[in-house]
PDB file of C-alpha atoms in Angstrom:
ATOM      1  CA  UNK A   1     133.831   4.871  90.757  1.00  0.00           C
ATOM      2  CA  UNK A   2     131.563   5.526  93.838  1.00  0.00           C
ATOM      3  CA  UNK A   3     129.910   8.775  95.267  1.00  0.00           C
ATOM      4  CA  UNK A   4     128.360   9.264  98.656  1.00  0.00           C
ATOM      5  CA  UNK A   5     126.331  12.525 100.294  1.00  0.00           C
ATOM      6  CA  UNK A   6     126.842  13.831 103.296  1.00  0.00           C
ATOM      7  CA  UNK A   7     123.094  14.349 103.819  1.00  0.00           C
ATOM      8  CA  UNK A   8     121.759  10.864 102.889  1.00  0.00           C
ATOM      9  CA  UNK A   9     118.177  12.555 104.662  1.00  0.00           C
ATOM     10  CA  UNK A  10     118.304  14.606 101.824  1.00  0.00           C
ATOM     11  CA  UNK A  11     120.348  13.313  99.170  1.00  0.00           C
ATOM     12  CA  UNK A  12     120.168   9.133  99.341  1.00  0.00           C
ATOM     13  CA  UNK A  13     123.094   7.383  98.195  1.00  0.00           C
ATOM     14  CA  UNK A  14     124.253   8.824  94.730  1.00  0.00           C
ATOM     15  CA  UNK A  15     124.109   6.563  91.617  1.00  0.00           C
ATOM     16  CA  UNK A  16     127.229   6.081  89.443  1.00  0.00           C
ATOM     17  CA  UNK A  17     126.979   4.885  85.774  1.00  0.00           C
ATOM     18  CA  UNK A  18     130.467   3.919  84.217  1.00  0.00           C
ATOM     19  CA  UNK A  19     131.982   1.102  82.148  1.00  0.00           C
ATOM     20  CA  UNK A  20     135.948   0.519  82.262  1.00  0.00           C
ATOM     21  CA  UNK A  21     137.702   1.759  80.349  1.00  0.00           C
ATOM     22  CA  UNK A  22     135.536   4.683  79.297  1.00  0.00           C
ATOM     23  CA  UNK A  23     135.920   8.433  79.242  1.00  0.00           C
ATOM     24  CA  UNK A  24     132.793   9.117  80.373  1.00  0.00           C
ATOM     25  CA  UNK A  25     130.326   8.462  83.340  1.00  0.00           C
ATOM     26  CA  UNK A  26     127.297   9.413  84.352  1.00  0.00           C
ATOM     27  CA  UNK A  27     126.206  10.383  88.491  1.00  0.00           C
ATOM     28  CA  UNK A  28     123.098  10.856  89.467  1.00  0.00           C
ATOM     29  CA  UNK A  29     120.571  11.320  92.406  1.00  0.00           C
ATOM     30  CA  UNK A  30     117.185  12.981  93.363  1.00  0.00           C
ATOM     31  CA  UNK A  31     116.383  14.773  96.780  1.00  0.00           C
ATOM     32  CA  UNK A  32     114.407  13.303  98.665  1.00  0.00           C
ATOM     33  CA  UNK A  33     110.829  15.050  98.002  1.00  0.00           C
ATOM     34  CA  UNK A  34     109.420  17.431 100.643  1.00  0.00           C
ATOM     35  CA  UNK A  35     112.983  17.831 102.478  1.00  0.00           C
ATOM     36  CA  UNK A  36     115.213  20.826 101.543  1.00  0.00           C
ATOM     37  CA  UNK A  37     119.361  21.891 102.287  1.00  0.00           C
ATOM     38  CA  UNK A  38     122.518  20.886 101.511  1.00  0.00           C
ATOM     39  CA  UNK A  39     124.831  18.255 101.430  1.00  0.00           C
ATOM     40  CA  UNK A  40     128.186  17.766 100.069  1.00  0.00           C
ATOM     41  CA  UNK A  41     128.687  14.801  97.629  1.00  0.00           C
ATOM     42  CA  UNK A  42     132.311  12.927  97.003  1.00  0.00           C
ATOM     43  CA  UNK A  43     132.514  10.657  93.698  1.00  0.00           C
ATOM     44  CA  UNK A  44     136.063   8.865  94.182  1.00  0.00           C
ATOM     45  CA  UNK A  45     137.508   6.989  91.328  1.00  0.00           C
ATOM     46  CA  UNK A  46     139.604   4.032  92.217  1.00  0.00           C
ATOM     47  CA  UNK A  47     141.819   2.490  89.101  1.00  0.00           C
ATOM     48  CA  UNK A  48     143.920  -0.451  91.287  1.00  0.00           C
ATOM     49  CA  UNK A  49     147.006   0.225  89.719  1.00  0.00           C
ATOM     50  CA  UNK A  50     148.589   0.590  92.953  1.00  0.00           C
ATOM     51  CA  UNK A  51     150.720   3.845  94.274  1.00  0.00           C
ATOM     52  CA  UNK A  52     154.418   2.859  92.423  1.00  0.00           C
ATOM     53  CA  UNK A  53     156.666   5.258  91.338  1.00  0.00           C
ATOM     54  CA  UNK A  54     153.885   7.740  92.843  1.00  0.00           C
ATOM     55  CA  UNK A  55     151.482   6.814  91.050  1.00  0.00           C
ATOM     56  CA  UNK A  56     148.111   7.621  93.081  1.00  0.00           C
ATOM     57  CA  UNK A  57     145.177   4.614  93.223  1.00  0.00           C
ATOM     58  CA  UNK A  58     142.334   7.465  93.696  1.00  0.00           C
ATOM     59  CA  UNK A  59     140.970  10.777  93.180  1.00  0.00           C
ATOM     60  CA  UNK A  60     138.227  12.304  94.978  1.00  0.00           C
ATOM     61  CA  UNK A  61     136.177  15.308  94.476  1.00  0.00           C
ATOM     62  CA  UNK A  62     133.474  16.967  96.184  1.00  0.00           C
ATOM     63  CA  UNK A  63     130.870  19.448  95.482  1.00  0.00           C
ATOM     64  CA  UNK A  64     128.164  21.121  97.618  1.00  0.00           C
ATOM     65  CA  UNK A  65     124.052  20.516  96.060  1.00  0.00           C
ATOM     66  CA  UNK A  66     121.518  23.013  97.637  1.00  0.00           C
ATOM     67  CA  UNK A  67     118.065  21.586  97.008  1.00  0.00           C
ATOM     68  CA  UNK A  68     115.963  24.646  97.260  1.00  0.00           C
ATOM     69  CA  UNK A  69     111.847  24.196  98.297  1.00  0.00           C
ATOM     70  CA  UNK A  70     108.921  25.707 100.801  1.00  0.00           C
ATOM     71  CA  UNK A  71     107.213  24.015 103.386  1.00  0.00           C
ATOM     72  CA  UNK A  72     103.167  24.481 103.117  1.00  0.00           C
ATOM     73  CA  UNK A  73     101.887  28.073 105.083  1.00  0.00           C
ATOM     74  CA  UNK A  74      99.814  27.127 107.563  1.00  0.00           C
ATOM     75  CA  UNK A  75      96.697  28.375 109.390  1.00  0.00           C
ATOM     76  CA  UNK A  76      94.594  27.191 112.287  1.00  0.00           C
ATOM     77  CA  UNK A  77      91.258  25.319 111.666  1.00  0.00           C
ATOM     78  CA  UNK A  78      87.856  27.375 110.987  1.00  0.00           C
ATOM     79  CA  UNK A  79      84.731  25.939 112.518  1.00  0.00           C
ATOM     80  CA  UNK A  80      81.330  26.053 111.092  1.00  0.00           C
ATOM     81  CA  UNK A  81      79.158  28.717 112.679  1.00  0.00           C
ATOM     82  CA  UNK A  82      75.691  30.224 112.257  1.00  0.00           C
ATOM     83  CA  UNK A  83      74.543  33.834 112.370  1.00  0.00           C
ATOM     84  CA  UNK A  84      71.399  35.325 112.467  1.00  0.00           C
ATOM     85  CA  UNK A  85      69.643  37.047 109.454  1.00  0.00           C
ATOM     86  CA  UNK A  86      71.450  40.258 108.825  1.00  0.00           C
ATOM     87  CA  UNK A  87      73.853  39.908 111.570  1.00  0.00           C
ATOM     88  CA  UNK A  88      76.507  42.516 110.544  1.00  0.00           C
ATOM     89  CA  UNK A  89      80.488  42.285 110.461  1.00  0.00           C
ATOM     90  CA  UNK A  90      80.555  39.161 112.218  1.00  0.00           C
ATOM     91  CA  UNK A  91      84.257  38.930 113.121  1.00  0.00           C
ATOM     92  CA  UNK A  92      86.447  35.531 113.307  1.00  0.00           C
ATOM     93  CA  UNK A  93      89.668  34.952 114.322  1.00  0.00           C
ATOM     94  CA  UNK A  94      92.488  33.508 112.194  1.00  0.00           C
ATOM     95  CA  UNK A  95      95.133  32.209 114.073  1.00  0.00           C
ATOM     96  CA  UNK A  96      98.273  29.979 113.680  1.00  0.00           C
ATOM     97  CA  UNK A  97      99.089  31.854 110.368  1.00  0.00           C
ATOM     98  CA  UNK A  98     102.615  31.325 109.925  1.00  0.00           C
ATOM     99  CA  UNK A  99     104.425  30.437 106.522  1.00  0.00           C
ATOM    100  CA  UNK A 100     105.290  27.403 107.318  1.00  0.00           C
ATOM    101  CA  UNK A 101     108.248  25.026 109.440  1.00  0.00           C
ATOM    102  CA  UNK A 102     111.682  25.906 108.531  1.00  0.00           C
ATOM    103  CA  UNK A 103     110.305  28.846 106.810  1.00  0.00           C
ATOM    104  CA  UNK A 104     112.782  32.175 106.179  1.00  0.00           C
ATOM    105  CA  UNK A 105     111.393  35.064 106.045  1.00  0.00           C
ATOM    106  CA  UNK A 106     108.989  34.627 103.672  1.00  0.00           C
ATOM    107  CA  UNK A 107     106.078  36.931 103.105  1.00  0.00           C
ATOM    108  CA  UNK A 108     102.778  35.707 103.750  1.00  0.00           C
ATOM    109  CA  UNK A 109      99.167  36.703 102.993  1.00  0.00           C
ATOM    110  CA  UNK A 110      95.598  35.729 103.426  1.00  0.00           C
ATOM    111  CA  UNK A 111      92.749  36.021 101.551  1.00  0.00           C
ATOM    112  CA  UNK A 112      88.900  34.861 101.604  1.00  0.00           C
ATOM    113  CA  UNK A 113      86.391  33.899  98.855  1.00  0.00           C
ATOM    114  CA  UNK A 114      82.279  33.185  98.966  1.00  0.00           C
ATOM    115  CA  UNK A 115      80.871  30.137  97.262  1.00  0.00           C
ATOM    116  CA  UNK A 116      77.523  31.535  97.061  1.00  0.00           C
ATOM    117  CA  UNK A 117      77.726  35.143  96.060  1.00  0.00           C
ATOM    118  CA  UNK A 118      73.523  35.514  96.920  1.00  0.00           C
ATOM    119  CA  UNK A 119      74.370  34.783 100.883  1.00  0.00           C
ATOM    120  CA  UNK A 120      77.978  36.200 101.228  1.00  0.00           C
ATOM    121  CA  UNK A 121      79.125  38.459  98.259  1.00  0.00           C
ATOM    122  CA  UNK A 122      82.778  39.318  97.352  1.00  0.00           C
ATOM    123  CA  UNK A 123      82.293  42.550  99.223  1.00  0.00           C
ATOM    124  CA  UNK A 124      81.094  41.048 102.280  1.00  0.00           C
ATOM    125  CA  UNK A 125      84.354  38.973 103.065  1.00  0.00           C
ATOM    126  CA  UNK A 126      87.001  40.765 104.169  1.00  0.00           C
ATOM    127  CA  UNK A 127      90.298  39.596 105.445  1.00  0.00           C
ATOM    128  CA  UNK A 128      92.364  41.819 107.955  1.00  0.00           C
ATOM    129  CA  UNK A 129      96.280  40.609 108.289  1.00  0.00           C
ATOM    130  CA  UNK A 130      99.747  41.906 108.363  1.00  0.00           C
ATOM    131  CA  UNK A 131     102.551  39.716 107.833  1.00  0.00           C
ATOM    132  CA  UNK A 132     104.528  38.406 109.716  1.00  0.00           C
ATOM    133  CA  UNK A 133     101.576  38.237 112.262  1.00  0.00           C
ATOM    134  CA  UNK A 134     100.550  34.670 113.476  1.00  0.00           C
ATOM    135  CA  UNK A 135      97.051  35.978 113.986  1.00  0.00           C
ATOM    136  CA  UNK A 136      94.246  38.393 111.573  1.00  0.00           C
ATOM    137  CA  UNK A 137      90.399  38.808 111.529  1.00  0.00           C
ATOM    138  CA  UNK A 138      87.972  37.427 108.872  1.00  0.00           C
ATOM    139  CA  UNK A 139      85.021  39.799 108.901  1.00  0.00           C
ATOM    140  CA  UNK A 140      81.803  38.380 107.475  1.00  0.00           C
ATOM    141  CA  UNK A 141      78.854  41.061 106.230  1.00  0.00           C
ATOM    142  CA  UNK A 142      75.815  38.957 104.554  1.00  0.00           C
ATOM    143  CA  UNK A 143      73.647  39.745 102.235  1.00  0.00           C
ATOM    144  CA  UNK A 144      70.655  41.624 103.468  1.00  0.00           C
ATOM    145  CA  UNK A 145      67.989  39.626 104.284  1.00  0.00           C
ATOM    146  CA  UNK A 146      69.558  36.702 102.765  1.00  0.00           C
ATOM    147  CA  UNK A 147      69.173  33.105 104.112  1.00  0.00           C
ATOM    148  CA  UNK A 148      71.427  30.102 103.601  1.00  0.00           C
ATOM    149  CA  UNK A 149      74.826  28.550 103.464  1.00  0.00           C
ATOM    150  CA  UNK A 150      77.774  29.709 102.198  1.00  0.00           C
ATOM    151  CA  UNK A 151      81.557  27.850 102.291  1.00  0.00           C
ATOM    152  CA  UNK A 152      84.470  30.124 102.941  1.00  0.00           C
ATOM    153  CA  UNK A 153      87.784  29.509 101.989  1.00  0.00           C
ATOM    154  CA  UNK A 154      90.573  31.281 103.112  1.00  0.00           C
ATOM    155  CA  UNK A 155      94.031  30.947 101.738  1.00  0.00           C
ATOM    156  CA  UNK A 156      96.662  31.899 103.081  1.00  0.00           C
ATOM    157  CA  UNK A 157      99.847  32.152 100.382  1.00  0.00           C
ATOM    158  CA  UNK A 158     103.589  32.632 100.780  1.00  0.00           C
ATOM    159  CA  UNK A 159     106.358  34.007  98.439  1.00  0.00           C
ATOM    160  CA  UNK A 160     108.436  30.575  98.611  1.00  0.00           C
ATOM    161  CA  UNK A 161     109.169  28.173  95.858  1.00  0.00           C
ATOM    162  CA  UNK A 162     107.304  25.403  94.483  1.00  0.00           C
ATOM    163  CA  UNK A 163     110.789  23.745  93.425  1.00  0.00           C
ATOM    164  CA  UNK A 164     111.382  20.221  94.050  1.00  0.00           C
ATOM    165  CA  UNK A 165     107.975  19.492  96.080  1.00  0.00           C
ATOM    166  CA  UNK A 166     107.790  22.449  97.500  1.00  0.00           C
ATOM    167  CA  UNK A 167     103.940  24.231  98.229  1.00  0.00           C
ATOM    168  CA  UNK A 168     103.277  27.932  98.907  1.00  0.00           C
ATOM    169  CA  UNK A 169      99.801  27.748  99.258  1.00  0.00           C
ATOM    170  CA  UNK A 170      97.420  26.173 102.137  1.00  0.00           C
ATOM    171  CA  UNK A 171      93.610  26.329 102.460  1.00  0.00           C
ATOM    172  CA  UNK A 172      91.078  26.187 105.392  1.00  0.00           C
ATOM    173  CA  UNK A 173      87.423  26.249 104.593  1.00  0.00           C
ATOM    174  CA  UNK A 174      84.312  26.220 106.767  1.00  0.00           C
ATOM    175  CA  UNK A 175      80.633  26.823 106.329  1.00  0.00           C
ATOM    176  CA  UNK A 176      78.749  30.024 107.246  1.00  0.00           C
ATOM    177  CA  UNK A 177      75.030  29.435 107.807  1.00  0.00           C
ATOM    178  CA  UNK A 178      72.542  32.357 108.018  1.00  0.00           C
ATOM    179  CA  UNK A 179      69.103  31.622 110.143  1.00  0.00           C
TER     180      UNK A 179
END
């Protein structure tokens, strides 16, 4: 008994467990991780006893495997930046947003957290994106009169799978400094 895939990118060669003369065998095989599609596979059984009287010396059957998954979002790199003490709305571009290669249709969205709450509170990062947009606006209000660092992370998140390897979720983070 053998098997191949028509997809060996995605499906390497197929693994068949069987001992003459039993009823039952076992095939198996894993996708390969991160890659997603189909392929068809064939398991063929061969039993040598030749094609006499019409007899038939193999069998095949196929069967077509989609291997469902989700490339990571993505999202442009943030640089560090510094603005001066109570600088209002400070307003940074997000770019590249897109929800990933190979991607269909999947909704995407972005959002932005504070580390330090007493610099940059919850209310003073706000995120403004429509999907399927490749671009938005991160607008930054600090605390009043506040001085020091904060790290932003933004996170941009799409509705695919996490099935077989696959990741929905991707994060950039920089440092906001007020002087």
């Amino acid at each position: 008994i053998t098997a191949s895939s028509s997809n060996e990118a995605l499906i390497p060669v197929p693994v068949v467990t069987y001992t003459s003369p039993g009823d039952e065998g076992t095939l198996t095989f894993t996708p390969v991780e991160g890659q997603f599609g189909t392929s068809i596979v064939t398991v063929t059984v061969n039993d040598n006893a030749g094609i006499d009287n019409e007899g038939l010396d193999e069998t095949t059957t196929s069967f077509l495997v989609t291997v469902l998954g989700n490339f990571p979002p993505q999202i442009n790199e943030l640089n560090n930046i510094q603005i001066g003490l109570n600088e209002p709305n400070v307003a940074i571009d997000l770019t590249g947003i897109t929800a990933g290669v190979a991607s269909d249709g999947e909704i995407v969205s972005v959002t932005a957290t504070s580390s330090n709450q007493e610099v940059i509170s919850a209310e003073g990062v706000e995120v403004t994106y429509t999907n399927p947009s490749e671009t938005g606006t991160l607008t930054i209000n600090p605390v009043t009169d506040a001085l020091g660092e904060s790290t932003i992370t933004v996170t941009v998140t799409d509705d695919g799978t996490t099935d077989n390897g696959g990741v929905n979720t991707t994060q950039e983070t920089f440092v906001i400094r007020t002087i």
